[in-house]
Coordinates of C-alpha atoms in Angstrom, one line a residue:
Chain M
M1 CA -51.2 -11.7 0.9
T2 CA -50.9 -10.8 -2.9
T3 CA -51.7 -7.6 -1.8
T4 CA -50.0 -7.0 1.1
A5 CA -46.7 -8.3 0.5
P6 CA -45.1 -5.8 -0.9
Q7 CA -46.1 -3.4 2.3
V8 CA -44.5 -6.1 4.7
D9 CA -41.4 -6.3 2.6
K10 CA -41.2 -2.6 2.8
K11 CA -41.4 -2.6 6.5
R12 CA -39.1 -5.4 7.1
G13 CA -36.1 -3.7 4.4
K14 CA -36.2 -4.6 0.7
R15 CA -34.4 -7.9 1.1
G16 CA -35.7 -9.3 4.2
G17 CA -33.9 -12.0 5.3
V18 CA -31.5 -12.2 8.3
L19 CA -28.4 -12.8 5.5
G20 CA -29.0 -9.4 3.7
N21 CA -29.6 -7.5 7.1
T22 CA -26.2 -8.6 8.3
G23 CA -24.5 -7.5 5.0
L24 CA -26.1 -4.4 5.5
Y25 CA -24.6 -4.2 8.9
L26 CA -21.5 -5.1 8.3
A27 CA -20.9 -2.7 5.3
A28 CA -22.3 0.3 7.7
G29 CA -20.4 -0.9 10.1
V30 CA -16.7 -1.1 8.2
A31 CA -18.1 2.3 7.0
A32 CA -18.8 3.9 10.4
F33 CA -15.3 3.0 11.7
L34 CA -13.1 4.3 8.6
F35 CA -15.3 7.5 9.3
L36 CA -14.8 7.7 13.0
I37 CA -10.9 7.2 12.7
P38 CA -9.9 10.6 12.1
F39 CA -11.8 11.7 15.2
Y40 CA -10.4 9.0 17.5
L41 CA -7.1 10.3 16.2
I42 CA -7.9 13.7 17.2
V43 CA -8.8 12.7 20.7
R44 CA -5.9 10.2 21.1
N45 CA -3.3 12.6 20.5
S46 CA -4.5 15.4 21.6
L47 CA -4.0 13.4 25.1
S48 CA -1.1 12.3 24.2
T49 CA 2.5 13.4 24.8
D50 CA 4.7 14.0 21.8
A51 CA 7.0 10.9 22.3
E52 CA 3.5 9.1 22.4
I53 CA 2.1 10.6 18.8
T54 CA 5.8 10.2 17.2
G55 CA 7.0 6.5 18.6
Q56 CA 7.1 3.7 16.6
N57 CA 5.2 1.7 18.8
W58 CA 1.1 2.4 18.0
K59 CA -0.5 2.6 21.3
L60 CA -4.1 2.5 20.9
L61 CA -5.2 4.6 24.2
P62 CA -3.0 7.9 25.2
S63 CA -1.9 8.4 29.0
F64 CA -4.4 10.7 29.1
Q65 CA -2.6 14.4 29.5
W66 CA -5.2 16.6 30.5
G67 CA -2.1 19.0 31.3
N68 CA -2.2 19.4 27.7
I69 CA -5.0 21.8 27.5
S70 CA -3.8 24.3 30.1
E71 CA -0.7 24.1 28.4
L72 CA -1.9 25.3 25.0
F73 CA -3.9 28.2 26.6
N74 CA -0.7 28.9 28.9
D75 CA 1.7 29.0 25.4
P76 CA 2.5 32.9 24.6
T77 CA 3.8 32.2 21.6
V78 CA 0.0 30.7 20.0
E79 CA -2.8 33.4 21.1
F80 CA -5.1 30.3 20.9
G81 CA -7.2 31.9 23.5
K82 CA -7.6 35.1 21.5
S83 CA -8.1 32.8 18.0
L84 CA -11.0 31.2 19.9
W85 CA -12.4 34.7 20.9
N86 CA -12.1 36.0 17.2
S87 CA -13.8 33.2 15.8
T88 CA -16.9 33.3 18.4
V89 CA -17.3 37.3 17.4
I90 CA -16.9 36.7 14.0
A91 CA -19.2 33.4 13.4
V92 CA -21.9 34.6 15.7
L93 CA -22.3 38.2 14.6
S94 CA -22.0 36.4 11.1
T95 CA -25.1 34.7 11.8
V96 CA -27.4 37.3 13.2
G97 CA -26.6 39.8 10.6
T98 CA -26.9 37.5 7.6
L99 CA -30.2 35.9 9.0
L100 CA -31.5 39.7 9.4
F101 CA -30.4 40.5 6.2
C102 CA -31.2 37.5 3.9
S103 CA -34.7 36.5 5.2
M104 CA -36.1 40.6 5.3
A105 CA -35.0 40.0 1.5
G106 CA -36.3 36.7 0.9
Y107 CA -39.6 37.9 2.5
G108 CA -39.7 41.2 0.3
L109 CA -38.8 39.3 -2.7
A110 CA -41.3 36.1 -2.3
R111 CA -44.5 37.9 -0.6
I112 CA -44.8 41.9 -1.2
P113 CA -46.5 42.6 -4.3
Y114 CA -44.2 45.2 -6.0
K115 CA -44.3 45.1 -9.9
H116 CA -40.6 45.3 -10.2
A117 CA -39.9 42.3 -7.7
N118 CA -38.9 39.9 -10.2
K119 CA -36.4 42.3 -11.9
V120 CA -34.8 42.5 -8.7
F121 CA -34.7 38.8 -8.0
Y122 CA -32.8 38.3 -11.4
V123 CA -30.4 40.8 -9.9
V124 CA -30.2 38.5 -6.7
L125 CA -29.5 35.2 -8.8
A126 CA -27.3 36.9 -10.8
T127 CA -24.9 37.0 -7.8
L128 CA -25.1 33.4 -7.3
M129 CA -23.2 32.7 -10.4
V130 CA -20.1 34.5 -9.6
P131 CA -18.6 31.8 -6.9
T132 CA -17.7 33.5 -3.6
A133 CA -14.2 32.5 -3.4
V134 CA -13.3 33.5 -6.9
T135 CA -14.4 37.1 -5.7
F136 CA -11.8 37.3 -2.9
V137 CA -8.8 39.6 -4.6
P138 CA -11.4 42.4 -5.6
S139 CA -13.3 41.9 -2.2
F140 CA -9.7 42.3 -0.8
V141 CA -9.2 45.2 -2.7
L142 CA -12.3 46.8 -1.3
V143 CA -11.7 46.0 2.1
S144 CA -8.4 47.0 2.3
S145 CA -9.1 50.5 0.7
L146 CA -11.6 50.9 3.5
G147 CA -9.2 50.4 6.0
W148 CA -10.8 47.6 7.2
V149 CA -7.9 44.6 7.4
D150 CA -7.4 43.1 10.6
T151 CA -10.6 44.5 12.1
Y152 CA -13.9 42.6 12.8
R153 CA -15.9 44.6 10.2
G154 CA -13.4 43.5 7.6
M155 CA -14.3 39.7 8.4
I156 CA -17.9 40.2 8.9
V157 CA -19.5 42.7 6.9
P158 CA -18.5 41.6 3.0
G159 CA -20.4 38.2 4.2
L160 CA -23.4 39.2 5.3
F161 CA -24.9 39.8 2.1
S162 CA -25.1 36.5 0.4
G163 CA -27.2 36.1 -2.6
F164 CA -27.5 32.0 -1.5
T165 CA -29.3 32.7 1.6
C166 CA -31.2 35.3 0.3
F167 CA -32.2 32.8 -2.1
L168 CA -33.2 29.8 0.1
F169 CA -34.9 32.3 2.4
R170 CA -37.3 33.5 -0.9
Q171 CA -37.8 29.9 -1.5
Y172 CA -38.7 28.9 2.2
F173 CA -41.8 32.4 2.5
L174 CA -43.0 31.1 -1.0
G175 CA -44.1 28.0 0.8
F176 CA -45.3 30.1 3.7
P177 CA -49.0 29.8 4.2
K178 CA -50.3 33.0 3.4
E179 CA -53.5 32.8 5.1
L180 CA -51.6 33.5 8.7
E181 CA -50.4 36.6 7.2
E182 CA -53.7 37.7 5.8
A183 CA -55.5 37.0 9.4
A184 CA -52.8 39.5 10.8
R185 CA -53.2 42.2 8.0
V186 CA -57.1 41.9 8.9
D187 CA -56.3 42.8 12.4
G188 CA -54.3 46.0 11.2
L189 CA -51.0 44.6 11.1
G190 CA -48.8 46.5 8.7
Y191 CA -46.2 44.4 6.4
W192 CA -43.4 45.0 9.1
G193 CA -45.7 44.1 12.1
A194 CA -46.9 40.5 10.3
Y195 CA -43.2 40.0 9.6
W196 CA -42.0 40.2 13.0
R197 CA -44.7 39.2 14.5
I198 CA -46.5 36.3 12.8
V199 CA -43.8 35.5 10.1
V200 CA -40.6 35.1 12.3
P201 CA -41.9 33.5 15.1
N202 CA -43.8 30.5 12.8
S203 CA -40.6 30.2 10.9
L204 CA -38.2 29.4 13.9
N205 CA -36.9 25.7 12.6
F206 CA -36.1 27.4 9.2
F207 CA -34.3 30.3 10.6
A208 CA -32.4 27.9 13.2
A209 CA -31.3 25.3 10.4
M210 CA -30.4 28.1 8.6
A211 CA -28.5 30.2 11.7
T212 CA -26.7 26.6 12.1
I213 CA -25.5 26.5 8.5
T214 CA -24.3 30.2 8.5
F215 CA -22.3 29.5 11.8
I216 CA -20.5 26.4 10.8
S217 CA -19.4 28.0 7.4
G218 CA -18.3 31.1 9.4
W219 CA -16.4 29.0 12.3
N220 CA -14.7 26.8 9.5
A221 CA -14.1 29.7 6.5
F222 CA -10.3 30.0 6.0
L223 CA -9.6 31.7 2.8
W224 CA -11.1 35.0 4.1
P225 CA -9.9 35.2 7.7
L226 CA -6.4 34.4 6.2
V227 CA -6.4 37.3 3.6
I228 CA -7.5 39.8 6.3
G229 CA -6.3 38.5 9.2
Q230 CA -2.6 40.1 8.5
D231 CA -2.0 40.3 12.2
P232 CA -1.5 37.3 14.4
G233 CA -4.4 38.8 16.9
S234 CA -7.0 39.1 14.1
W235 CA -6.8 35.7 13.7
T236 CA -9.2 32.5 13.8
V237 CA -9.0 29.4 15.1
Q238 CA -8.5 27.9 11.5
V239 CA -5.8 30.6 10.7
A240 CA -3.9 29.7 13.8
L241 CA -4.4 26.1 13.1
S242 CA -2.8 26.4 9.6
S243 CA -0.1 28.7 11.1
F244 CA 0.9 25.6 13.9
M245 CA 1.3 23.1 10.4
T246 CA 4.1 25.3 9.1
N247 CA 5.8 26.4 11.9
Q248 CA 9.3 25.3 12.6
T249 CA 9.3 23.8 16.0
V250 CA 6.2 20.9 16.1
N251 CA 4.8 20.4 19.4
F252 CA 2.3 17.6 18.6
H253 CA 0.2 17.3 21.5
L254 CA -0.4 21.0 21.2
I255 CA -1.5 21.0 17.6
F256 CA -4.1 18.1 18.0
M257 CA -5.4 19.5 21.2
A258 CA -5.7 23.3 19.2
T259 CA -7.7 20.5 16.6
A260 CA -9.8 18.9 19.0
I261 CA -10.8 22.2 20.7
S262 CA -11.5 24.0 17.2
I263 CA -14.1 21.3 16.7
L264 CA -15.5 20.2 19.6
P265 CA -18.5 23.0 19.3
L266 CA -19.4 22.3 15.8
V267 CA -19.2 18.7 16.9
F268 CA -21.8 20.0 19.9
V269 CA -23.5 21.9 17.2
F270 CA -23.8 18.9 15.1
L271 CA -25.0 16.1 17.4
F272 CA -28.1 18.2 19.7
L273 CA -29.1 20.3 16.5
Q274 CA -29.0 17.7 13.9
R275 CA -32.8 17.0 13.1
W276 CA -33.1 21.0 12.4
L277 CA -29.8 20.8 10.4
V278 CA -30.7 17.6 8.5
Q279 CA -34.3 19.1 8.0
G280 CA -33.1 22.3 7.1
I281 CA -30.3 20.9 4.5
A282 CA -33.1 18.7 2.9
Q283 CA -35.3 21.4 2.8
T284 CA -33.2 24.1 1.3
G285 CA -34.3 23.6 -2.5
I286 CA -31.4 21.6 -3.3
K287 CA -32.8 18.8 -3.8
G288 CA -34.8 20.2 -6.7
Chain L
M1 CA -50.0 45.0 23.1
S2 CA -47.8 43.2 21.5
T3 CA -48.9 39.9 23.6
T4 CA -52.3 40.2 22.3
T5 CA -51.2 40.2 18.6
T6 CA -48.6 37.6 18.8
R7 CA -51.4 35.2 20.2
G8 CA -53.2 36.3 17.7
V9 CA -52.1 33.7 15.2
A10 CA -54.8 31.6 16.4
Q11 CA -57.3 33.8 18.1
P12 CA -58.3 37.0 16.4
A13 CA -56.8 39.9 18.4
P14 CA -59.5 42.2 20.1
A15 CA -60.2 44.9 17.9
K16 CA -58.1 47.8 17.9
A17 CA -58.0 51.4 16.9
S18 CA -57.6 50.8 13.5
P19 CA -60.0 49.6 10.8
A20 CA -59.8 46.0 10.0
R21 CA -58.7 46.0 6.7
P22 CA -55.0 46.3 5.1
R23 CA -54.3 50.2 5.8
R24 CA -53.8 53.0 3.1
G25 CA -50.3 55.1 3.3
L26 CA -47.0 53.7 4.0
R27 CA -47.8 50.5 6.3
G28 CA -49.7 49.0 3.9
N29 CA -48.0 50.1 0.7
P30 CA -46.1 47.3 -1.1
T31 CA -43.7 49.5 -2.9
F32 CA -42.7 51.1 0.4
N33 CA -42.4 47.9 2.4
F34 CA -40.7 46.1 -0.5
W35 CA -37.8 48.3 -0.2
L36 CA -37.7 48.7 3.3
F37 CA -37.5 44.7 3.3
T38 CA -34.8 44.2 0.4
G39 CA -33.7 47.8 0.7
P40 CA -30.6 47.2 3.2
F41 CA -29.7 44.0 1.5
L42 CA -29.5 45.2 -1.8
I43 CA -27.3 48.1 -0.3
G44 CA -25.2 45.7 1.0
L45 CA -25.0 43.5 -2.1
A46 CA -24.5 46.2 -4.4
I47 CA -21.6 47.7 -2.0
F48 CA -20.0 44.2 -1.2
V49 CA -20.4 42.3 -4.5
F50 CA -21.3 44.3 -7.4
V51 CA -18.4 46.8 -6.5
P52 CA -15.9 44.3 -6.0
I53 CA -16.8 42.7 -9.4
V54 CA -17.1 46.1 -11.4
W55 CA -13.7 47.2 -9.7
S56 CA -12.2 44.1 -10.8
I57 CA -13.1 43.9 -14.1
W58 CA -11.7 47.2 -14.6
L59 CA -8.0 46.3 -12.5
S60 CA -7.4 43.7 -14.7
F61 CA -6.8 46.1 -17.3
F62 CA -4.4 48.1 -15.4
D63 CA -1.3 47.8 -14.6
A64 CA -1.9 47.5 -10.9
R65 CA 1.1 46.2 -8.7
Y66 CA 0.9 47.7 -5.5
T67 CA -1.9 50.1 -6.2
V68 CA -5.4 49.3 -6.4
T69 CA -5.9 52.9 -7.7
P70 CA -3.8 52.3 -11.3
S71 CA -3.8 54.8 -14.2
H72 CA -1.7 52.9 -16.7
F73 CA -4.1 51.5 -18.7
I74 CA -2.6 48.0 -20.5
G75 CA -5.6 46.3 -22.1
F76 CA -5.4 42.8 -22.0
D77 CA -1.6 42.0 -21.1
N78 CA -2.8 41.0 -17.5
Y79 CA -5.0 38.5 -19.0
K80 CA -1.8 37.1 -21.6
Q81 CA 0.1 37.6 -18.5
I82 CA -1.6 35.3 -16.0
L83 CA -2.4 33.1 -18.7
T84 CA 1.0 32.5 -20.0
N85 CA 2.3 32.3 -16.3
S86 CA 2.9 28.4 -16.1
G87 CA 1.6 28.3 -13.0
F88 CA -2.0 29.1 -13.4
S89 CA -2.7 27.4 -16.7
D90 CA -1.0 24.3 -14.9
S91 CA -3.7 25.0 -12.1
L92 CA -6.5 24.9 -14.0
V93 CA -5.0 21.5 -15.4
T94 CA -4.8 20.3 -11.5
F95 CA -8.4 21.3 -11.2
T96 CA -9.9 19.3 -13.6
V97 CA -8.0 16.6 -13.2
F98 CA -8.8 16.8 -9.3
A99 CA -12.6 17.5 -10.4
A100 CA -12.8 14.2 -13.0
F101 CA -11.3 12.1 -9.5
I102 CA -13.5 14.1 -6.9
V103 CA -16.8 14.3 -8.8
P104 CA -17.7 10.9 -9.5
T105 CA -16.3 9.3 -6.2
T106 CA -18.0 11.4 -4.0
W107 CA -21.4 11.3 -5.9
A108 CA -21.2 7.2 -5.7
L109 CA -19.9 6.9 -2.2
S110 CA -22.6 9.6 -0.9
L111 CA -25.1 7.7 -3.0
G112 CA -23.7 4.7 -1.9
L113 CA -24.3 5.8 1.8
A114 CA -27.7 7.3 1.8
L115 CA -29.1 3.6 -0.2
L116 CA -27.0 2.1 2.9
V117 CA -28.7 4.0 5.6
H118 CA -32.0 4.2 4.0
R119 CA -32.1 0.4 3.8
L120 CA -31.3 0.3 7.7
R121 CA -33.9 -0.7 10.1
F122 CA -32.1 0.0 13.4
M123 CA -29.5 2.2 14.6
R124 CA -30.5 4.3 11.5
A125 CA -29.8 7.8 13.2
F126 CA -26.6 6.4 14.5
F127 CA -25.2 5.4 11.3
R128 CA -26.8 9.1 9.7
S129 CA -24.9 11.1 12.7
V130 CA -21.7 8.9 11.9
F131 CA -21.4 9.7 8.2
F132 CA -22.7 13.2 8.6
L133 CA -20.8 14.2 11.8
P134 CA -17.4 15.2 9.6
T135 CA -19.1 17.9 7.6
A136 CA -18.6 20.0 11.2
V137 CA -14.9 19.4 10.6
S138 CA -13.3 22.2 8.9
Y139 CA -10.7 21.5 6.2
V140 CA -8.0 23.1 7.6
A141 CA -8.3 20.6 11.1
A142 CA -8.8 17.4 8.8
A143 CA -5.8 18.4 6.8
L144 CA -3.8 19.0 9.7
V145 CA -4.7 15.3 11.3
W146 CA -4.3 14.1 7.3
K147 CA -0.8 15.8 7.2
M148 CA 0.7 14.7 10.8
S149 CA -1.4 11.7 12.3
I150 CA -2.3 9.5 9.0
F151 CA -0.3 10.6 6.0
T152 CA 2.9 11.6 7.6
G153 CA 5.7 10.5 5.2
V154 CA 8.0 8.7 8.2
R155 CA 7.2 5.5 10.4
F156 CA 5.0 6.8 12.8
G157 CA 2.1 7.6 10.5
L158 CA -1.0 5.7 10.4
A159 CA -0.9 4.7 6.7
N160 CA 2.9 3.9 7.0
T161 CA 2.2 1.9 10.4
V162 CA -0.5 -0.3 8.6
L163 CA 1.7 -0.5 5.6
G164 CA 4.4 -1.7 7.8
W165 CA 2.5 -4.7 8.7
F166 CA 2.4 -5.8 5.6
G167 CA 6.2 -5.2 5.2
V168 CA 5.8 -2.1 2.6
D169 CA 8.5 0.6 2.9
T170 CA 7.6 4.0 4.2
V171 CA 6.0 6.7 1.7
A172 CA 6.6 10.0 1.3
Y173 CA 2.7 10.8 0.8
L174 CA 2.9 14.9 0.4
S175 CA 6.7 15.7 0.0
N176 CA 7.2 14.1 -3.8
P177 CA 5.5 14.8 -6.6
S178 CA 6.2 11.3 -8.5
P179 CA 4.5 8.9 -7.5
P180 CA 1.3 11.7 -6.9
W181 CA 0.5 9.9 -3.8
Y182 CA -0.7 13.4 -2.5
W183 CA -4.1 12.3 -4.4
L184 CA -4.7 9.8 -2.6
V185 CA -4.6 12.2 0.6
I186 CA -6.0 15.1 -0.7
V187 CA -8.9 12.6 -2.1
T188 CA -9.4 11.0 0.8
L189 CA -9.8 14.0 3.0
R190 CA -12.3 15.5 0.7
L191 CA -14.5 12.4 0.8
W192 CA -14.3 12.1 4.2
I193 CA -15.7 15.5 4.7
Q194 CA -18.2 16.0 1.8
A195 CA -19.5 12.7 1.6
G196 CA -22.0 13.1 4.3
F197 CA -23.4 16.1 3.3
Y198 CA -24.4 14.8 -0.1
M199 CA -26.0 11.6 1.5
I200 CA -28.3 13.9 3.3
L201 CA -29.6 15.5 0.3
F202 CA -30.1 11.8 -1.5
L203 CA -31.7 10.7 1.6
A204 CA -33.8 13.2 1.4
A205 CA -34.8 12.6 -2.1
L206 CA -35.2 8.8 -1.1
Q207 CA -37.4 9.3 1.1
N208 CA -39.8 11.4 -1.6
I209 CA -39.9 8.6 -4.0
P210 CA -43.4 7.0 -3.8
A211 CA -43.6 3.7 -2.3
E212 CA -46.1 2.9 -5.3
L213 CA -43.7 3.0 -7.9
Y214 CA -41.6 0.2 -6.3
E215 CA -45.0 -1.8 -5.7
A216 CA -45.7 -1.7 -9.2
A217 CA -42.3 -2.7 -10.4
A218 CA -42.3 -5.6 -7.9
I219 CA -46.1 -6.9 -9.7
D220 CA -44.3 -5.8 -13.1
G221 CA -41.8 -8.6 -12.7
A222 CA -38.8 -6.5 -11.7
K223 CA -36.2 -8.1 -9.3
P224 CA -35.3 -5.8 -6.3
G225 CA -31.9 -4.9 -6.2
W226 CA -30.3 -3.9 -9.5
Q227 CA -33.1 -4.2 -11.6
T228 CA -35.5 -1.8 -9.1
F229 CA -32.3 0.7 -8.8
R230 CA -31.4 1.2 -12.3
H231 CA -34.8 2.0 -13.7
I232 CA -36.9 3.0 -10.5
T233 CA -34.1 4.6 -7.7
L234 CA -31.9 6.3 -10.5
P235 CA -34.2 8.0 -12.5
Q236 CA -36.1 9.2 -9.5
L237 CA -32.8 11.0 -8.0
R238 CA -32.3 12.3 -11.5
A239 CA -33.0 16.2 -10.3
T240 CA -31.0 15.7 -7.2
S241 CA -27.9 14.0 -8.8
T242 CA -27.8 17.0 -11.1
A243 CA -27.6 19.7 -8.4
V244 CA -25.5 17.4 -6.3
I245 CA -22.8 17.0 -9.2
L246 CA -22.9 21.0 -10.0
L247 CA -22.3 21.7 -6.4
L248 CA -19.1 19.1 -6.0
L249 CA -17.7 20.6 -9.5
I250 CA -18.2 24.3 -8.4
A251 CA -16.5 23.0 -4.8
A252 CA -14.1 21.7 -6.4
Y253 CA -13.3 24.6 -8.9
Q254 CA -12.7 26.5 -5.2
A255 CA -10.9 23.7 -3.5
F256 CA -8.2 25.8 -1.5
D257 CA -8.1 25.4 2.2
E258 CA -6.6 21.3 1.9
F259 CA -4.5 22.0 -0.6
F260 CA -3.0 25.3 1.2
N261 CA -2.6 23.3 4.3
L262 CA -1.6 19.7 2.7
I263 CA 1.2 20.8 0.0
G264 CA 1.6 24.3 0.7
Q265 CA 2.4 27.4 -1.6
K266 CA 6.2 26.4 -1.7
A267 CA 5.4 23.6 -3.6
T268 CA 5.1 23.5 -7.7
W269 CA 2.5 20.7 -8.2
A270 CA -1.0 20.6 -7.0
Q271 CA -1.8 24.4 -6.7
T272 CA -5.4 25.0 -7.3
P273 CA -6.6 28.4 -9.7
L274 CA -7.7 29.9 -6.4
M275 CA -3.8 29.2 -4.9
E276 CA -2.3 30.7 -7.8
L277 CA -4.5 33.8 -7.4
Y278 CA -3.8 34.4 -4.2
K279 CA -0.1 34.4 -4.7
A280 CA -0.7 36.8 -7.7
A281 CA -2.7 39.1 -5.9
L282 CA -1.4 39.0 -2.2
G283 CA 2.3 37.0 -2.8
T284 CA 5.2 39.0 -2.9
N285 CA 3.9 40.9 -5.9
Q286 CA 1.0 42.1 -5.0
D287 CA -0.1 42.3 -8.6
Y288 CA -3.9 42.8 -8.2
G289 CA -4.3 43.3 -12.0
A290 CA -3.0 40.2 -12.7
G291 CA -5.1 38.5 -9.8
S292 CA -8.1 40.2 -10.6
A293 CA -7.8 38.9 -14.8
G294 CA -7.4 35.5 -13.0
A295 CA -10.6 35.8 -11.0
V296 CA -12.6 37.2 -14.0
I297 CA -11.1 34.0 -16.0
L298 CA -11.8 31.9 -13.3
S299 CA -15.4 32.9 -13.1
L300 CA -15.9 32.9 -16.6
L301 CA -14.9 29.2 -16.3
I302 CA -17.6 28.6 -13.7
C303 CA -20.1 30.2 -15.3
L304 CA -19.5 28.3 -18.6
V305 CA -19.3 25.1 -16.7
T306 CA -23.0 25.8 -14.9
L307 CA -24.5 26.5 -18.3
L308 CA -23.1 23.5 -19.7
Q309 CA -24.4 21.3 -17.4
G310 CA -27.4 22.7 -17.2
K311 CA -28.1 22.5 -20.9
F312 CA -27.2 18.8 -21.1
M313 CA -28.6 17.9 -17.7
G314 CA -31.4 20.5 -17.1
F315 CA -30.4 21.8 -13.9
G316 CA -33.0 24.1 -12.4
R317 CA -36.2 22.7 -14.0
G318 CA -37.1 21.3 -11.0
D319 CA -37.2 24.4 -9.4
E320 CA -39.3 26.1 -12.3
S321 CA -42.1 24.0 -11.3
K322 CA -42.3 25.0 -7.4

C-alpha cells in the first residue's frame, strides 16, 4: 500500500477528500462567475433599450431587442459594416503574409546549413529587443512618406515581418524530425520541394496555432490602425468602437451591439480552436 | 506527380529521372536556398523595421516639426525637450506605478488559476475555457464595458449599483484623479484580459513537473499544500515565472489601448509613455523629432529592464539548452 499510495493520491487530486474538492470547486466557481460578468453585460446590454441600460432598477434579463442588430448596420453615421470588412481583410491578409514570410525564414534559419546562418539569426534576434509598439512613430514616418496612410497596404505590410513569429517558427523547426526531410531529399526533392511537400503538410498543427494567434492580434490591434486610419472609411472595428466612446451622442444599445459583434468571431475561434491554440501557446518556447 | 511525392512521407516515391541523392546545382545548394527562404523576410525586416529605427534615431537629432525630412540639426535638444516636458516624465512614473501593481497581481492570479485548474478533476476544460476566454476580447471592447457598464460614474453602473445595496455613495471612477479610483478600473480590466493567457503558460509548466518529485517529497514527509508548493512547485516553475514576469513588464510598458479609451488624451493623469509619444508625434504639434527622441528613450529603457532582469533572474538560460 505504501508504494501505490502516491499514485492513487495523484489520481484523486492531491487533497483527496470531499471537503477539499468542494473548496476547490467553490473557488473555481466564484472565479468563473467573476470572469463571465463582462460577457454577460455585453450580451444583456446589446439586446436592451437605452432606457433599460441606464435605468435605476437593475434588470437581469434584457427585453431582447433583436432589432438593434439591423439598427446598427443601417445607422448612416457609424459605417460599422465597413469597419468589420476592413478588419476582416486586414486580419486575414496579415495572417497569410506573416505565416508565409516568417515560416520560410524560420525554416531557413533552423535547417539550411549555411555558414553565416547564425549571424543572420542574431540580426533577427536583435529586433526582438525593440518592442513593436515603441516603433510606431518611426514606422508611421516611413509609411506616410510612402503615401500609404489610410490604405490596406499601410495597415498590413509593416506588420508582416515579425522577428518574434520568425523566432517561434525557427524554434519549432529545430524540433521537426530530420528523418522526414532526409527521406524527401533522397527521393530527389530540393529544399524548396521538401519544404512545401513534406515539412509544411506535417506541421499543420503548429501553423494553425500560429495562424490563430496572428489573426487574434490582427483583429484586436488598436494603436497602429488608429495611427494609420485617419479617414473613417479605413477604420477597423477597434478604431470604430473607440470612436463610439468619445462621440457626443451616446447610443448605449448600439455601442454594446457593436462590441458584441466585434468579439463574436474571436469567441468562436477560442471555443472551437482552443486545443490548437492552447497547445500552440504552450509550445511556443515561452515556457523556457 | 505531386500526389506521389506528398504521399512519399511513408512510402518511397517511385524512382524518377533524377538520381536518388541530393542534387548538385541550385536546388541542392544550401547558400542559394538559405537566401531563397530567408531573403523575402530579411528584405521586409530591413525596410519596415531597421529603416524606421535608424530613421527615427536620425530624426531625434533634428528639428522635425511637420516634416520627416528635416535639415536643421539640433543635437540633443529633442531629448532635453521631451524629458523636461512634464507629460512624458510623469508618464514614466505612471508606468512604473502601473507595472508595480499589475506585474505581481497578474503573476499571482494566473499562477493561482493554473494551480486551481490543474487540480480540478471534473470540468477542467470548462474552467480553463472560462478563464482563457477574455484573452479573445480586445482592450478597446473591454474598456468600453468597463467604462460604460461596470464603472460608470453614475447610478446605473454595475459597481455603483452593488455599492448602493450597501448604502455607499456613487463613485466617479474615471473622471477624478483623487482619490485615484481609476487604478481599480485599469488594473481589474488588465487582470481580466491577461490572466488567462499566462495561466496557460503556467498550466503547461505544471504538467511538465515530474510526478516522481511529489512522490519523493511525500516519502520524505513533506506535507501536501504549502510545503510542497514552496519547495517543489515554485522552484520547478522558475523558468516560466521569469518569462512571464518579463512578458508582463514589457506589456505594461506598452500599455496604450485601455488607457487611451478609459482615461483619454485630454486628462492630465494616467497617461502612459506611448500616449505621450502619440500626442507628441501625431497630436497638434506633429513633432516627429521629439516623438522619435521619446521612442528612443523608451526603447533603451525597455532594453535595459530586459537585460537587468536577465542578469538577475537568468532569462534565456532555459532556452540555451534547447
